[in-house]
JSON list of C-alpha atoms in Angstrom, two decimals:
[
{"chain": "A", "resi": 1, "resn": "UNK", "atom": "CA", "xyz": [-53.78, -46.71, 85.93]},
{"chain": "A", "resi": 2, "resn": "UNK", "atom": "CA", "xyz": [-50.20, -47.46, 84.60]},
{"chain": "A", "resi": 3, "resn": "UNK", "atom": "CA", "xyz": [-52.27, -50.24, 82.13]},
{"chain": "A", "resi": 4, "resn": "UNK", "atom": "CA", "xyz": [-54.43, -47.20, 81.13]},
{"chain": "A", "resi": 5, "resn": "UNK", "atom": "CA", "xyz": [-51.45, -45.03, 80.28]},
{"chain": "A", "resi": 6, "resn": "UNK", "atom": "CA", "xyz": [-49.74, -47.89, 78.53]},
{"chain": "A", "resi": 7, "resn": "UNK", "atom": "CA", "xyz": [-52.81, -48.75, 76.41]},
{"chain": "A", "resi": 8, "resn": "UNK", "atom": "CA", "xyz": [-53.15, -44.84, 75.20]},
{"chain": "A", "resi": 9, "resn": "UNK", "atom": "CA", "xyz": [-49.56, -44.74, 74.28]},
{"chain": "A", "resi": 10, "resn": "UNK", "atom": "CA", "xyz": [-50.25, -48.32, 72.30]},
{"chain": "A", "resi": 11, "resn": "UNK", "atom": "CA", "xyz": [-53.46, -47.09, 70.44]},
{"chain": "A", "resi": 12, "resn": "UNK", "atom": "CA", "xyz": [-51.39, -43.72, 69.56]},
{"chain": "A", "resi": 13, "resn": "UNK", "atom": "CA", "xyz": [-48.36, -45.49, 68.01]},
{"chain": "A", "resi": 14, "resn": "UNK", "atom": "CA", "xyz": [-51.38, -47.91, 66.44]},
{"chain": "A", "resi": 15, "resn": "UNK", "atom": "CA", "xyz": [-52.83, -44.62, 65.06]},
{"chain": "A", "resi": 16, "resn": "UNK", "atom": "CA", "xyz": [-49.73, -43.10, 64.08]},
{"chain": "A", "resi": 17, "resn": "UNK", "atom": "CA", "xyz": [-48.52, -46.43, 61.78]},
{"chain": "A", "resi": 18, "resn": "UNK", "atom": "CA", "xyz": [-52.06, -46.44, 60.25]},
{"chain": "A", "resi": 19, "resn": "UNK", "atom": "CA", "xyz": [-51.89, -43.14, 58.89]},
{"chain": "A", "resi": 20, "resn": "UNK", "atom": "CA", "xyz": [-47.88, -43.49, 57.78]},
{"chain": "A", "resi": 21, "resn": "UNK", "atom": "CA", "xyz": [-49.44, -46.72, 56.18]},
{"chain": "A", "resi": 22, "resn": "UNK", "atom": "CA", "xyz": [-51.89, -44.89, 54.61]},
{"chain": "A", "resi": 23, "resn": "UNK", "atom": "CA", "xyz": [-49.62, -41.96, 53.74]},
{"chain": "A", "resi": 24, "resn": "UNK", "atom": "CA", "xyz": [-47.18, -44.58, 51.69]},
{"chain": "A", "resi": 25, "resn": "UNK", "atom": "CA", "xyz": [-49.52, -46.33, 50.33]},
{"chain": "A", "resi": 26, "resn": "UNK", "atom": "CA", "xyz": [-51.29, -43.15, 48.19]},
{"chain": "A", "resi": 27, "resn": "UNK", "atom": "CA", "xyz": [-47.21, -41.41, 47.54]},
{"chain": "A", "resi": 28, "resn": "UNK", "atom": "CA", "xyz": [-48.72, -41.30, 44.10]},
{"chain": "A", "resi": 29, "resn": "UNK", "atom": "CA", "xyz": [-51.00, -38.73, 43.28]},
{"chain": "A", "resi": 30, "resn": "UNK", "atom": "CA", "xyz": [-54.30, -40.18, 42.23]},
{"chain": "A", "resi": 31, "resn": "UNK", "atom": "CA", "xyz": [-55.48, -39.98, 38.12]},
{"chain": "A", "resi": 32, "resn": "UNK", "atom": "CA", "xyz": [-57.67, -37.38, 37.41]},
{"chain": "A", "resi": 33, "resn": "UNK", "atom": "CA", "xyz": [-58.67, -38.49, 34.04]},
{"chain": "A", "resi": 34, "resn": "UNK", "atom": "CA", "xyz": [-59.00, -41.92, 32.34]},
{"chain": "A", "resi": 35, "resn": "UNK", "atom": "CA", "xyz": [-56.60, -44.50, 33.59]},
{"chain": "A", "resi": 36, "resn": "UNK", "atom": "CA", "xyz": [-54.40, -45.94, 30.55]},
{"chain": "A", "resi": 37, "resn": "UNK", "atom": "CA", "xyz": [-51.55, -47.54, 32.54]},
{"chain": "A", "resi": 38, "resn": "UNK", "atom": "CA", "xyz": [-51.83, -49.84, 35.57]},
{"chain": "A", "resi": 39, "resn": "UNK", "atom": "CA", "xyz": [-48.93, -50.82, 37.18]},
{"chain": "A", "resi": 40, "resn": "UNK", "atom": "CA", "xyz": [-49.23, -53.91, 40.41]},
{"chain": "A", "resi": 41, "resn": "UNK", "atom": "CA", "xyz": [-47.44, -56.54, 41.65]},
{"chain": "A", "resi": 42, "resn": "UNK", "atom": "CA", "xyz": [-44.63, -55.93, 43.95]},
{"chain": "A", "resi": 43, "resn": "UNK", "atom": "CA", "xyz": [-44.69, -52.36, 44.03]},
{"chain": "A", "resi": 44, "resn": "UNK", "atom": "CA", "xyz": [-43.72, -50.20, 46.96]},
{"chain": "A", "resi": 45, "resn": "UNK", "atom": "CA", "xyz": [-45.64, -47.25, 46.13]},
{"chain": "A", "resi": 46, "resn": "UNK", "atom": "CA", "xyz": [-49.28, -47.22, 44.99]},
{"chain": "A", "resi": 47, "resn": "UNK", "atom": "CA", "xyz": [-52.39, -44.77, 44.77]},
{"chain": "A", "resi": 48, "resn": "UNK", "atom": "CA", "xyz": [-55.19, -46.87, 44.44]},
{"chain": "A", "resi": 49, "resn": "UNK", "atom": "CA", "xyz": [-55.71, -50.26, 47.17]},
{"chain": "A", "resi": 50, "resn": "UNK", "atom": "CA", "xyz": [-53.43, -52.50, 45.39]},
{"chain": "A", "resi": 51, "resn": "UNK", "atom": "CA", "xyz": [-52.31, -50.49, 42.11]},
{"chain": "A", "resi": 52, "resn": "UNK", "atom": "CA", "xyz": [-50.36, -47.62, 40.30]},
{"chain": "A", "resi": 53, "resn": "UNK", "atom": "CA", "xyz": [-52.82, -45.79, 38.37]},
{"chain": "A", "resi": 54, "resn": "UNK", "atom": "CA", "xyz": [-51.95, -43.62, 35.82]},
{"chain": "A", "resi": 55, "resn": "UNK", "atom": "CA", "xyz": [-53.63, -41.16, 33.54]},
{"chain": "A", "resi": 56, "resn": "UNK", "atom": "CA", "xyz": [-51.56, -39.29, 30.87]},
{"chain": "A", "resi": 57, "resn": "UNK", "atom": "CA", "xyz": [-51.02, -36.47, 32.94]},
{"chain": "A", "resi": 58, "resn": "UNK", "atom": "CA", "xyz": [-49.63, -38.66, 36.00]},
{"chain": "A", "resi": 59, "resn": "UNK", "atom": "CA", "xyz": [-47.22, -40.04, 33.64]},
{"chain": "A", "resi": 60, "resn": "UNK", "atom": "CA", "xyz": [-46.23, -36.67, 32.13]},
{"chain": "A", "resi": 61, "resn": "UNK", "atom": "CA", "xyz": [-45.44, -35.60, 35.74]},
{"chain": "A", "resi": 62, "resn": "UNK", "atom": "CA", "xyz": [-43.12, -38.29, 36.08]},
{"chain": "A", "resi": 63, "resn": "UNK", "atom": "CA", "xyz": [-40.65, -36.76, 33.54]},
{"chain": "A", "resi": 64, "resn": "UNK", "atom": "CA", "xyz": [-40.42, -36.40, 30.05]},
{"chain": "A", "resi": 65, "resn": "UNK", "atom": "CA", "xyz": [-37.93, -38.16, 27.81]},
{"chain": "A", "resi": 66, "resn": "UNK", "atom": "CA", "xyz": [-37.35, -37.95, 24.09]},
{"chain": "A", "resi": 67, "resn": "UNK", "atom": "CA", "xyz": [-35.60, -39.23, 20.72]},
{"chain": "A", "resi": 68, "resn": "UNK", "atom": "CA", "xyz": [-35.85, -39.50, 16.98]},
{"chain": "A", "resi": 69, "resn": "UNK", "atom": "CA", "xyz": [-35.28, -43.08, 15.63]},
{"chain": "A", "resi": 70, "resn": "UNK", "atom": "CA", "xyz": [-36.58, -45.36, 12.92]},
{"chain": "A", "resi": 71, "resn": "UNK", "atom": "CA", "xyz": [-38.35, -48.14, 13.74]},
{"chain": "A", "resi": 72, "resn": "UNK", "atom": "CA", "xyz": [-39.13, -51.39, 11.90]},
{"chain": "A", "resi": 73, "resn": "UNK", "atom": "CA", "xyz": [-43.39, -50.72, 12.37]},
{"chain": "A", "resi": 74, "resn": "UNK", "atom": "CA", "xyz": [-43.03, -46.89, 10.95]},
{"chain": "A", "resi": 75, "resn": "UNK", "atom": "CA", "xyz": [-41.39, -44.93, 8.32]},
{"chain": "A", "resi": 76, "resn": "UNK", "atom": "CA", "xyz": [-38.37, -43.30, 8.27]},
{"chain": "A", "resi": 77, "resn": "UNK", "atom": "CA", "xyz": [-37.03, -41.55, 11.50]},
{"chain": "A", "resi": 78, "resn": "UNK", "atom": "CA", "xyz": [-39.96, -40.18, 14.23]},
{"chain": "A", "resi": 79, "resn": "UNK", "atom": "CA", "xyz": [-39.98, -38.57, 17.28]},
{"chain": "A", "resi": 80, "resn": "UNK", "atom": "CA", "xyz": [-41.04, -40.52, 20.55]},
{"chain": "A", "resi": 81, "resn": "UNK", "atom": "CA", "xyz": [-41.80, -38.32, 23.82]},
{"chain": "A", "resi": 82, "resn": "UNK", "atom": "CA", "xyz": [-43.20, -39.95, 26.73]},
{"chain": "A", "resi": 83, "resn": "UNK", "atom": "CA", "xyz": [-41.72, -41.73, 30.34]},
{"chain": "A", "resi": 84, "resn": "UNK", "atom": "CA", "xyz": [-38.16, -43.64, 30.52]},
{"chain": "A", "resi": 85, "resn": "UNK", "atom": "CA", "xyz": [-39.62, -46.94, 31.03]},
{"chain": "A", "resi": 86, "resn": "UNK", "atom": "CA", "xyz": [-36.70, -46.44, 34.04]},
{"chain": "A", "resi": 87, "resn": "UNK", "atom": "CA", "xyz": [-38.31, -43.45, 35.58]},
{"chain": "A", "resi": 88, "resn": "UNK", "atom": "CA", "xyz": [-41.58, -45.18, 36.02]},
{"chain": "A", "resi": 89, "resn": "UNK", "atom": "CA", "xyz": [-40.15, -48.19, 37.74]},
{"chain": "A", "resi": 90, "resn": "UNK", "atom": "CA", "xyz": [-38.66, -46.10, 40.00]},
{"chain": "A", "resi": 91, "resn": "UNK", "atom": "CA", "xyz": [-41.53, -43.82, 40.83]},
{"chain": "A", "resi": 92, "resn": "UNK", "atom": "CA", "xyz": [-43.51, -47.27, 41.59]},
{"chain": "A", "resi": 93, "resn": "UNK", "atom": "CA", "xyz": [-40.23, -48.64, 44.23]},
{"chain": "A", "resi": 94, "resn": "UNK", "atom": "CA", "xyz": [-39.49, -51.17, 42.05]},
{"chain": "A", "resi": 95, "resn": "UNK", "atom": "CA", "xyz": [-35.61, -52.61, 41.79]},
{"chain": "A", "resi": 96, "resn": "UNK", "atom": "CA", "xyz": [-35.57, -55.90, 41.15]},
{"chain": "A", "resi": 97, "resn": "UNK", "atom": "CA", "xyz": [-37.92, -58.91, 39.36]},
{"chain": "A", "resi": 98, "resn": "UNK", "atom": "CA", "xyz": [-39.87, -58.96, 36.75]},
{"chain": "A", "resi": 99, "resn": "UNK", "atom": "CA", "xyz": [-41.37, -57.33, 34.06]},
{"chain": "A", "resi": 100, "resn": "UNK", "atom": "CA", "xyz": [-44.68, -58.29, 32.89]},
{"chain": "A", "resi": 101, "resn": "UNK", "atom": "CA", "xyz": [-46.06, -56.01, 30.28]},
{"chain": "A", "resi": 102, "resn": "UNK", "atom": "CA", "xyz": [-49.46, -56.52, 28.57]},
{"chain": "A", "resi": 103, "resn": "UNK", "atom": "CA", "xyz": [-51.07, -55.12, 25.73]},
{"chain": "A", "resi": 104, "resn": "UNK", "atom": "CA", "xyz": [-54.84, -54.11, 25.17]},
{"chain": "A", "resi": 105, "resn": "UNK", "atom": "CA", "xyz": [-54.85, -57.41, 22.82]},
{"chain": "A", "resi": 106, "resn": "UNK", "atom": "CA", "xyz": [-54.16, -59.20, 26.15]},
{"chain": "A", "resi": 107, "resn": "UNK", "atom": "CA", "xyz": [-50.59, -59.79, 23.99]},
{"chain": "A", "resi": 108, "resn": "UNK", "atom": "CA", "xyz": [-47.36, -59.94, 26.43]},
{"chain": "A", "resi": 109, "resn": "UNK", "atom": "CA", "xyz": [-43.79, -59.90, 27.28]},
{"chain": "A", "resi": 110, "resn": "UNK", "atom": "CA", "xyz": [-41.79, -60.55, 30.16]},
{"chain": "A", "resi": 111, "resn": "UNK", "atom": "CA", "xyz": [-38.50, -59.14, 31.02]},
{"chain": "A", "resi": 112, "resn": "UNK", "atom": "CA", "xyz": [-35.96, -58.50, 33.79]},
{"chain": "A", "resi": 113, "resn": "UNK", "atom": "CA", "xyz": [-36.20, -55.65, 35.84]},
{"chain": "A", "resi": 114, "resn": "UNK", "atom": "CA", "xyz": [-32.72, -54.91, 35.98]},
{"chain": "A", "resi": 115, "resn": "UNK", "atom": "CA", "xyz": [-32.69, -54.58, 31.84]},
{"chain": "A", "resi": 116, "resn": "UNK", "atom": "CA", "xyz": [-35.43, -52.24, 31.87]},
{"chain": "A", "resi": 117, "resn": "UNK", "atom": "CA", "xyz": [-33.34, -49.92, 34.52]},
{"chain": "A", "resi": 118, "resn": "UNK", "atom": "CA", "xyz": [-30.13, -49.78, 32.52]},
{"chain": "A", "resi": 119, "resn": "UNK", "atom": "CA", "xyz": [-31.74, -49.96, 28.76]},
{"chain": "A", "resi": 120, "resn": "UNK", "atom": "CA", "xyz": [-33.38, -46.65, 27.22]},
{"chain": "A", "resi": 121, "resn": "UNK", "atom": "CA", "xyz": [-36.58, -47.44, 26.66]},
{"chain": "A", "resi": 122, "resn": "UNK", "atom": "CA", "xyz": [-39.48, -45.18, 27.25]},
{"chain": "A", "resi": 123, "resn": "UNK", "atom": "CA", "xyz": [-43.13, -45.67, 27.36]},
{"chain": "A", "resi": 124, "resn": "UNK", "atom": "CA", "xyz": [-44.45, -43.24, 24.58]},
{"chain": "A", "resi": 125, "resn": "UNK", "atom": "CA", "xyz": [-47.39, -41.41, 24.15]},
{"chain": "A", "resi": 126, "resn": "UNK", "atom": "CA", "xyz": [-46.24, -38.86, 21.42]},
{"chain": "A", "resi": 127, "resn": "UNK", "atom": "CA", "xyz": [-44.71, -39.50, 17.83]},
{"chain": "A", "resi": 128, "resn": "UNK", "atom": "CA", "xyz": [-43.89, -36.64, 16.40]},
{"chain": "A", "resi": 129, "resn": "UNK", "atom": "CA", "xyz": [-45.17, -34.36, 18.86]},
{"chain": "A", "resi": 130, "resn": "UNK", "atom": "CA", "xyz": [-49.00, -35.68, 18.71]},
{"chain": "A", "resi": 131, "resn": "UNK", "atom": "CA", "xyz": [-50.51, -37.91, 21.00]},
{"chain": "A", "resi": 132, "resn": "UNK", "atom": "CA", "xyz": [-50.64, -41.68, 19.89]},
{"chain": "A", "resi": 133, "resn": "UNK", "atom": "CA", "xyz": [-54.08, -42.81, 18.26]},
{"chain": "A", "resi": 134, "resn": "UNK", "atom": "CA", "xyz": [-54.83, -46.89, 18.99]},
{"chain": "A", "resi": 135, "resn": "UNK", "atom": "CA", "xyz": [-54.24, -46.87, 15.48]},
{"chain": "A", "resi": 136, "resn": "UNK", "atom": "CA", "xyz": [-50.59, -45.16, 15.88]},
{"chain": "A", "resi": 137, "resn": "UNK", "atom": "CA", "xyz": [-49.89, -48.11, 18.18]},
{"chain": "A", "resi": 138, "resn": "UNK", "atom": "CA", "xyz": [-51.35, -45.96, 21.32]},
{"chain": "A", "resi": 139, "resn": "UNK", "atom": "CA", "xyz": [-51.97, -44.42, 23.75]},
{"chain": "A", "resi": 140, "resn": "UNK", "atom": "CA", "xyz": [-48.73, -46.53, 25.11]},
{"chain": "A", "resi": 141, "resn": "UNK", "atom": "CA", "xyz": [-46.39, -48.17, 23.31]},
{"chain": "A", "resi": 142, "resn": "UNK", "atom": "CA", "xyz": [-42.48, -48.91, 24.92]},
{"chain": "A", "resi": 143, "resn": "UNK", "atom": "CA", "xyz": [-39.99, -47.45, 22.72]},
{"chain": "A", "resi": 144, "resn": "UNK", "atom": "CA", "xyz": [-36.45, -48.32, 22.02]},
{"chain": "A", "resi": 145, "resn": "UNK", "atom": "CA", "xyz": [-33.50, -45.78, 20.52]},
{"chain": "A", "resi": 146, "resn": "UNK", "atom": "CA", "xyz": [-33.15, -48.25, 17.81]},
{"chain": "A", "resi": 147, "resn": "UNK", "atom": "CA", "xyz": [-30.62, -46.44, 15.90]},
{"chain": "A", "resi": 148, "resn": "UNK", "atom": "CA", "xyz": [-28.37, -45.50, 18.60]},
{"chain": "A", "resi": 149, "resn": "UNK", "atom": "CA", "xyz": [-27.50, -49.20, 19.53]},
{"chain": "A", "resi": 150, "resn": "UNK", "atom": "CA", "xyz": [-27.62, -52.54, 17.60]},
{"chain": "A", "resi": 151, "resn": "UNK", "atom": "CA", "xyz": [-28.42, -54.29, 20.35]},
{"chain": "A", "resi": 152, "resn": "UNK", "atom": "CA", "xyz": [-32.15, -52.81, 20.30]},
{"chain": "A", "resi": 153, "resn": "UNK", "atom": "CA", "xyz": [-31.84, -54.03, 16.47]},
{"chain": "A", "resi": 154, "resn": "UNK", "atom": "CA", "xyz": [-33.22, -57.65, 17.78]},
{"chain": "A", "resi": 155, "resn": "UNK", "atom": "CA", "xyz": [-35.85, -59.75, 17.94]},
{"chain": "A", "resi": 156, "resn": "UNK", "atom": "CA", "xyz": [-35.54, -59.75, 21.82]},
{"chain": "A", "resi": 157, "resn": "UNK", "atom": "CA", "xyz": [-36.11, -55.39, 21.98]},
{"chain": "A", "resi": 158, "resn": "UNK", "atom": "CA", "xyz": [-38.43, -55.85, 19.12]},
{"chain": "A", "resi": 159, "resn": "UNK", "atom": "CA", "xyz": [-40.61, -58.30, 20.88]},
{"chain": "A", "resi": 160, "resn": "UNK", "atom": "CA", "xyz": [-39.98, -55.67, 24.35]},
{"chain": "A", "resi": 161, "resn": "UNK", "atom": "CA", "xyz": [-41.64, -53.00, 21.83]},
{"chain": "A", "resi": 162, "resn": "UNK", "atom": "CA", "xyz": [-45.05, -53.63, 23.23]},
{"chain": "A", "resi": 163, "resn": "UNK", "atom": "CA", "xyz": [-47.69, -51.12, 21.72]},
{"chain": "A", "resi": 164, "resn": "UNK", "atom": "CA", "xyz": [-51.38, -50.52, 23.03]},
{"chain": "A", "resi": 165, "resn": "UNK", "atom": "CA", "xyz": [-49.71, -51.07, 26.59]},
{"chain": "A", "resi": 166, "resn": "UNK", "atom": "CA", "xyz": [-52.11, -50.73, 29.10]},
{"chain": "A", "resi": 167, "resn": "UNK", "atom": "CA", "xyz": [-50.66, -52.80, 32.46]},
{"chain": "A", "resi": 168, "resn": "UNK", "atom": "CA", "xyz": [-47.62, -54.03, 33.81]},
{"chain": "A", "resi": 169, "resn": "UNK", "atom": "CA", "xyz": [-47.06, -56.33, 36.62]},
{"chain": "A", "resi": 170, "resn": "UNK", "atom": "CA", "xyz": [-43.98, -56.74, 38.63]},
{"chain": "A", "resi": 171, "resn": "UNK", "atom": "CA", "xyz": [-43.23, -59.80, 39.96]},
{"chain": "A", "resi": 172, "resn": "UNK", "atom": "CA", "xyz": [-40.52, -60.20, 42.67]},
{"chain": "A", "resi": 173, "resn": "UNK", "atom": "CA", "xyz": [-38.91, -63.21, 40.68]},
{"chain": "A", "resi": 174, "resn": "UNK", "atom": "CA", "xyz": [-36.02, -62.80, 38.74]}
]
């Protein structure tokens, strides 16, 4: 009897950590339109088996950042809205490693986590308040304040500038 008793209180605390296990592993709310960012590696929080999905809209919910600098791809001085590249690292549990971000082209760049947390960058998917066209370097493209620090004026934050971003992988190595 006390075996019985035992084994009931076992399969309920089984039962219990299966659904908290399933609760943290969809935090995210699922896409309800077209993906255009996935996000995997070592990430704590997911919404698909072994991803971050996002569609625009997931990413707008995230938080909405903005600023006006020139660029060395555009001209003159335009307006980028979209993610801090910080924010969305953070929404995924991610605080150390690696970035890995890769391009529709398959084109990519890898980078320290801990930059991408204290630098300004932001995943954009407006310029001047419209929504980025593939051919405007969309519907992602990571964004630097250029003109507010010469440090982004470098080959090493031009080469971060990744347009037509479409995943990024996290890798727990530094």
């Amino acid at each position: 009897m006390l075996s019985t008793v035992y084994r009931v209180i076992i399969q309920s605390i089984l039962a219990t950590l299966a659904l908290a296990g399933t609760a943290l592993a969809s935090e995210l709310p699922a896409p309800k339109e077209d993906v255009i960012l996935t996000v995997t590696g070592s990430i704590g929080a997911t919404n698909s088996e072994t991803a971050a999905l996002f569609d625009l809209a997931s990413l707008q919910d995230l938080g909405q950042s903005e600023f006006t600098t020139s660029t060395i791809w555009t001209d003159g001085e335009n307006t980028f809205t979209g993610v801090s590249l910080a924010t969305l690292l953070n929404a995924v549990g991610v605080e150390t490693g690696t970035v890995n971000a890769t391009a529709i082209n398959d084109y990519s760049v890898t980078f320290p986590v801990a930059e991408a947390l204290a630098d300004d960058a932001i995943i954009a998917y407006e310029m001047n308040g419209k929504q980025l066209s593939m051919r405007e370097k969309g519907p992602l493209w990571i964004v630097y304040p250029y003109d507010d620090d010469n440090k982004y004026k470098s080959e090493t934050y031009y080469s971060r500038s990744i347009w037509h971003l479409d995943r990024i992988e996290i890798s727990s190595q530094p």
